Amino acid sequence: MFETVDLEVEKVDKNQKITAQSLNQYDAIAKTIRLTSDQIKQVVDSTGHQSEETKQIAQQVDIITKVAEDTASSTEEVAAAVEQLTASLEELSSRASELAAIAKDLESLDRSIS
């Protein structure tokens, strides 16, 4: 009978050791799960920040696009104004040449009268 009790005590000791090992393994698993959960939270936070930064970049690109469009429009307006000014200067030059010719004719007429 003592042998049976001794065997049962050994079984209980063995089972206690196995239980202790199992608890240690479960603790390790729980720790790993907590670490993984923390890392997932960090990834989610980083993704949120990245999404916000992407929106800000898109807004900045929109602003740059608007400035570029405004600049292109202004450049076109300046080019049109330069064309008008060039045409006006050409007309003025032509009129000045006509006036010079008239002045020359008047000068010749004045000499012939005198």
XYZ file of N, CA and C in Angstrom:
342
model
N 0.808 -1.176 0.000
C 0.000 0.000 0.000
C 0.864 1.258 0.000
N 1.986 1.221 0.719
C 2.881 2.385 0.725
C 3.463 2.631 -0.662
N 3.641 1.523 -1.370
C 4.166 1.688 -2.718
C 3.170 2.439 -3.579
N 1.934 2.135 -3.415
C 0.888 2.810 -4.186
C 0.840 4.280 -3.812
N 0.948 4.565 -2.537
C 0.946 5.961 -2.085
C 2.172 6.665 -2.634
N 3.322 5.995 -2.574
C 4.546 6.598 -3.111
C 4.405 6.869 -4.605
N 3.816 5.912 -5.311
C 3.603 6.104 -6.755
C 2.666 7.286 -7.017
N 1.639 7.366 -6.225
C 0.683 8.470 -6.386
C 1.334 9.801 -6.045
N 2.178 9.823 -5.029
C 2.889 11.050 -4.660
C 3.814 11.449 -5.795
N 4.493 10.473 -6.393
C 5.376 10.765 -7.525
C 4.579 11.324 -8.697
N 3.407 10.731 -8.943
C 2.555 11.212 -10.033
C 2.110 12.649 -9.771
N 1.739 12.907 -8.523
C 1.308 14.261 -8.162
C 2.468 15.234 -8.339
N 3.656 14.855 -7.880
C 4.839 15.716 -8.048
C 5.115 15.972 -9.532
N 5.044 14.882 -10.307
C 5.293 15.003 -11.739
C 4.248 15.920 -12.375
N 2.993 15.729 -12.002
C 1.913 16.563 -12.549
C 2.064 18.023 -12.113
N 2.543 18.239 -10.884
C 2.773 19.609 -10.424
C 3.873 20.275 -11.251
N 4.925 19.506 -11.544
C 6.003 20.053 -12.370
C 5.491 20.375 -13.774
N 4.708 19.451 -14.333
C 4.143 19.678 -15.667
C 3.225 20.900 -15.642
N 2.422 21.005 -14.586
C 1.520 22.152 -14.446
C 2.317 23.447 -14.330
N 3.391 23.422 -13.550
C 4.237 24.611 -13.395
C 4.862 24.987 -14.740
N 5.330 23.981 -15.487
C 5.898 24.252 -16.806
C 4.830 24.837 -17.739
N 3.634 24.258 -17.677
C 2.533 24.753 -18.516
C 2.205 26.195 -18.173
N 2.170 26.507 -16.871
C 1.888 27.884 -16.451
C 2.972 28.833 -16.947
N 4.227 28.396 -16.854
C 5.332 29.215 -17.366
C 5.178 29.451 -18.866
N 4.800 28.398 -19.586
C 4.615 28.537 -21.028
C 3.427 29.453 -21.339
N 2.346 29.307 -20.575
C 1.192 30.195 -20.777
C 1.564 31.645 -20.466
N 2.368 31.845 -19.431
C 2.836 33.206 -19.112
C 3.662 33.770 -20.268
N 4.532 32.916 -20.826
C 5.352 33.359 -21.961
C 4.466 33.691 -23.163
N 3.458 32.858 -23.397
C 2.522 33.114 -24.500
C 1.769 34.416 -24.259
N 1.298 34.623 -23.032
C 0.568 35.851 -22.699
C 1.453 37.077 -22.900
N 2.719 36.972 -22.494
C 3.657 38.084 -22.673
C 3.850 38.371 -24.162
N 4.007 37.311 -24.945
C 4.169 37.473 -26.393
C 2.925 38.108 -27.005
N 1.756 37.698 -26.547
C 0.502 38.279 -27.047
C 0.439 39.764 -26.710
N 0.823 40.137 -25.484
C 0.818 41.560 -25.095
C 1.783 42.359 -25.965
N 2.981 41.813 -26.176
C 3.964 42.498 -27.024
C 3.440 42.653 -28.454
N 2.847 41.582 -28.964
C 2.286 41.635 -30.317
C 1.165 42.659 -30.393
N 0.328 42.680 -29.377
C -0.765 43.657 -29.324
C -0.224 45.082 -29.304
N 0.818 45.320 -28.511
C 1.441 46.651 -28.466
C 2.011 47.033 -29.830
N 2.642 46.066 -30.481
C 3.213 46.347 -31.799
C 2.113 46.644 -32.818
N 1.009 45.926 -32.727
C -0.120 46.187 -33.627
C -0.651 47.593 -33.393
N -0.757 47.993 -32.124
C -1.218 49.354 -31.815
C -0.265 50.390 -32.408
N 1.038 50.129 -32.310
C 2.023 51.059 -32.883
C 1.871 51.145 -34.398
N 1.639 50.001 -35.036
C 1.452 49.997 -36.489
C 0.196 50.786 -36.856
N -0.881 50.578 -36.101
C -2.126 51.309 -36.359
C -1.904 52.808 -36.179
N -1.215 53.191 -35.108
C -0.920 54.614 -34.879
C -0.068 55.183 -36.006
N 0.952 54.438 -36.396
C 1.833 54.896 -37.478
C 1.059 55.035 -38.783
N 0.176 54.096 -39.039
C -0.638 54.162 -40.249
C -1.538 55.387 -40.216
N -2.098 55.676 -39.043
C -2.933 56.874 -38.901
C -2.142 58.140 -39.161
N -0.935 58.213 -38.598
C -0.071 59.384 -38.818
C 0.312 59.490 -40.295
N 0.628 58.352 -40.881
C 1.024 58.346 -42.290
C -0.143 58.806 -43.160
N -1.333 58.367 -42.829
C -2.516 58.781 -43.586
C -2.717 60.286 -43.482
N -2.554 60.829 -42.291
C -2.703 62.276 -42.084
C -1.629 63.041 -42.855
N -0.405 62.544 -42.811
C 0.683 63.204 -43.538
C 0.442 63.137 -45.044
N -0.105 62.018 -45.512
C -0.423 61.884 -46.933
C -1.478 62.907 -47.338
N -2.480 63.114 -46.488
C -3.504 64.127 -46.770
C -2.877 65.514 -46.835
N -1.971 65.806 -45.902
C -1.316 67.115 -45.892
C -0.471 67.308 -47.148
N 0.215 66.263 -47.563
C 1.022 66.355 -48.786
C 0.113 66.604 -49.986
N -1.011 65.902 -50.041
C -1.954 66.099 -51.146
C -2.468 67.534 -51.158
N -2.753 68.093 -49.981
C -3.203 69.483 -49.902
C -2.110 70.428 -50.391
N -0.864 70.166 -50.007
C 0.245 71.012 -50.449
C 0.429 70.919 -51.966
N 0.263 69.717 -52.512
C 0.366 69.545 -53.964
C -0.744 70.332 -54.659
N -1.955 70.312 -54.088
C -3.058 71.099 -54.652
C -2.722 72.585 -54.644
N -2.137 73.055 -53.552
C -1.756 74.471 -53.454
C -0.700 74.802 -54.504
N 0.296 73.939 -54.631
C 1.356 74.163 -55.622
C 0.766 74.167 -57.030
N -0.165 73.255 -57.287
C -0.817 73.202 -58.597
C -1.557 74.499 -58.882
N -2.276 75.005 -57.889
C -3.016 76.267 -58.050
C -2.048 77.408 -58.332
N -0.951 77.470 -57.589
C 0.047 78.527 -57.811
C 0.626 78.405 -59.222
N 0.911 77.185 -59.646
C 1.460 76.976 -60.994
C 0.457 77.413 -62.058
N -0.822 77.079 -61.849
C -1.857 77.501 -62.795
C -1.974 79.020 -62.831
N -1.963 79.643 -61.653
C -2.038 81.109 -61.589
C -0.830 81.742 -62.274
N 0.338 81.165 -62.040
C 1.558 81.686 -62.657
C 1.486 81.549 -64.177
N 1.018 80.404 -64.647
C 0.889 80.192 -66.092
C -0.100 81.189 -66.684
N -1.208 81.401 -65.989
C -2.211 82.364 -66.452
C -1.622 83.768 -66.500
N -0.905 84.136 -65.447
C -0.272 85.463 -65.406
C 0.763 85.599 -66.509
N 1.504 84.547 -66.766
C 2.510 84.568 -67.824
C 1.844 84.778 -69.181
N 0.709 84.111 -69.388
C -0.031 84.294 -70.639
C -0.515 85.737 -70.769
N -0.999 86.305 -69.663
C -1.460 87.696 -69.685
C -0.303 88.641 -69.996
N 0.850 88.391 -69.392
C 2.024 89.231 -69.648
C 2.438 89.097 -71.113
N 2.422 87.876 -71.643
C 2.792 87.659 -73.043
C 1.840 88.413 -73.966
N 0.543 88.381 -73.659
C -0.436 89.109 -74.473
C -0.181 90.609 -74.389
N 0.121 91.100 -73.196
C 0.408 92.527 -73.025
C 1.665 92.918 -73.792
N 2.676 92.061 -73.781
C 3.912 92.335 -74.519
C 3.619 92.377 -76.019
N 2.773 91.460 -76.492
C 2.404 91.467 -77.911
C 1.698 92.770 -78.273
N 0.766 93.204 -77.419
C 0.062 94.465 -77.673
C 1.040 95.634 -77.658
N 1.930 95.634 -76.695
C 2.914 96.712 -76.597
C 3.824 96.716 -77.825
N 4.234 95.539 -78.265
C 5.075 95.439 -79.463
C 4.334 95.983 -80.678
N 3.053 95.603 -80.812
C 2.256 96.105 -81.938
C 2.127 97.623 -81.855
N 1.893 98.141 -80.654
C 1.777 99.596 -80.478
C 3.087 100.288 -80.822
N 4.203 99.707 -80.393
C 5.509 100.297 -80.698
C 5.793 100.264 -82.197
N 5.401 99.175 -82.847
C 5.591 99.092 -84.298
C 4.758 100.158 -85.005
N 3.513 100.332 -84.538
C 2.647 101.366 -85.121
C 3.226 102.747 -84.850
N 3.709 102.967 -83.636
C 4.315 104.253 -83.284
C 5.553 104.509 -84.140
N 6.348 103.479 -84.354
C 7.541 103.609 -85.188
C 7.151 103.952 -86.621
N 6.101 103.300 -87.093
C 5.617 103.583 -88.447
C 5.141 105.025 -88.557
N 4.378 105.488 -87.560
C 3.891 106.876 -87.548
C 5.060 107.860 -87.449
N 6.059 107.490 -86.650
C 7.229 108.363 -86.523
C 7.947 108.468 -87.860
N 8.031 107.354 -88.585
C 8.653 107.375 -89.911
C 7.844 108.253 -90.858
N 6.509 108.139 -90.773
C 5.644 108.982 -91.607
C 5.852 110.455 -91.269
N 5.913 110.763 -89.954
C 6.128 112.154 -89.535
C 7.493 112.654 -90.009
N 8.495 111.792 -89.942
C 9.829 112.180 -90.408
C 9.795 112.480 -91.901
N 9.051 111.665 -92.651
C 8.937 111.895 -94.093
C 8.201 113.199 -94.367
N 7.124 113.461 -93.612
C 6.371 114.715 -93.773
C 7.262 115.894 -93.420
N 8.037 115.762 -92.334
C 8.934 116.847 -91.926
C 9.964 117.100 -93.015
N 10.451 116.046 -93.626
C 11.439 116.192 -94.685
C 10.813 116.888 -95.896
N 9.572 116.486 -96.213
C 8.867 117.121 -97.323
C 8.636 118.599 -97.041
N 8.251 118.903 -95.794
C 8.013 120.302 -95.417
C 9.312 121.092 -95.493
N 10.392 120.469 -95.079
C 11.691 121.137 -95.124
C 12.084 121.423 -96.576
N 11.846 120.452 -97.440
C 12.155 120.643 -98.858
C 11.271 121.735 -99.456
N 10.013 121.733 -99.053
C 9.074 122.742 -99.531
C 9.493 124.117 -99.052
N 9.925 124.189 -97.802
C 10.358 125.461 -97.230
C 11.575 125.976 -97.979
N 12.490 125.114 -98.351
C 13.697 125.528 -99.073
C 13.346 126.016 -100.488
N 12.380 125.332 -101.037
C 12.035 125.732 -102.402
C 11.284 127.062 -102.424
N 10.570 127.366 -101.359
C 9.855 128.638 -101.263
C 10.852 129.747 -100.953
N 11.801 129.478 -100.171
C 12.713 130.540 -99.774
C 13.613 130.867 -100.881
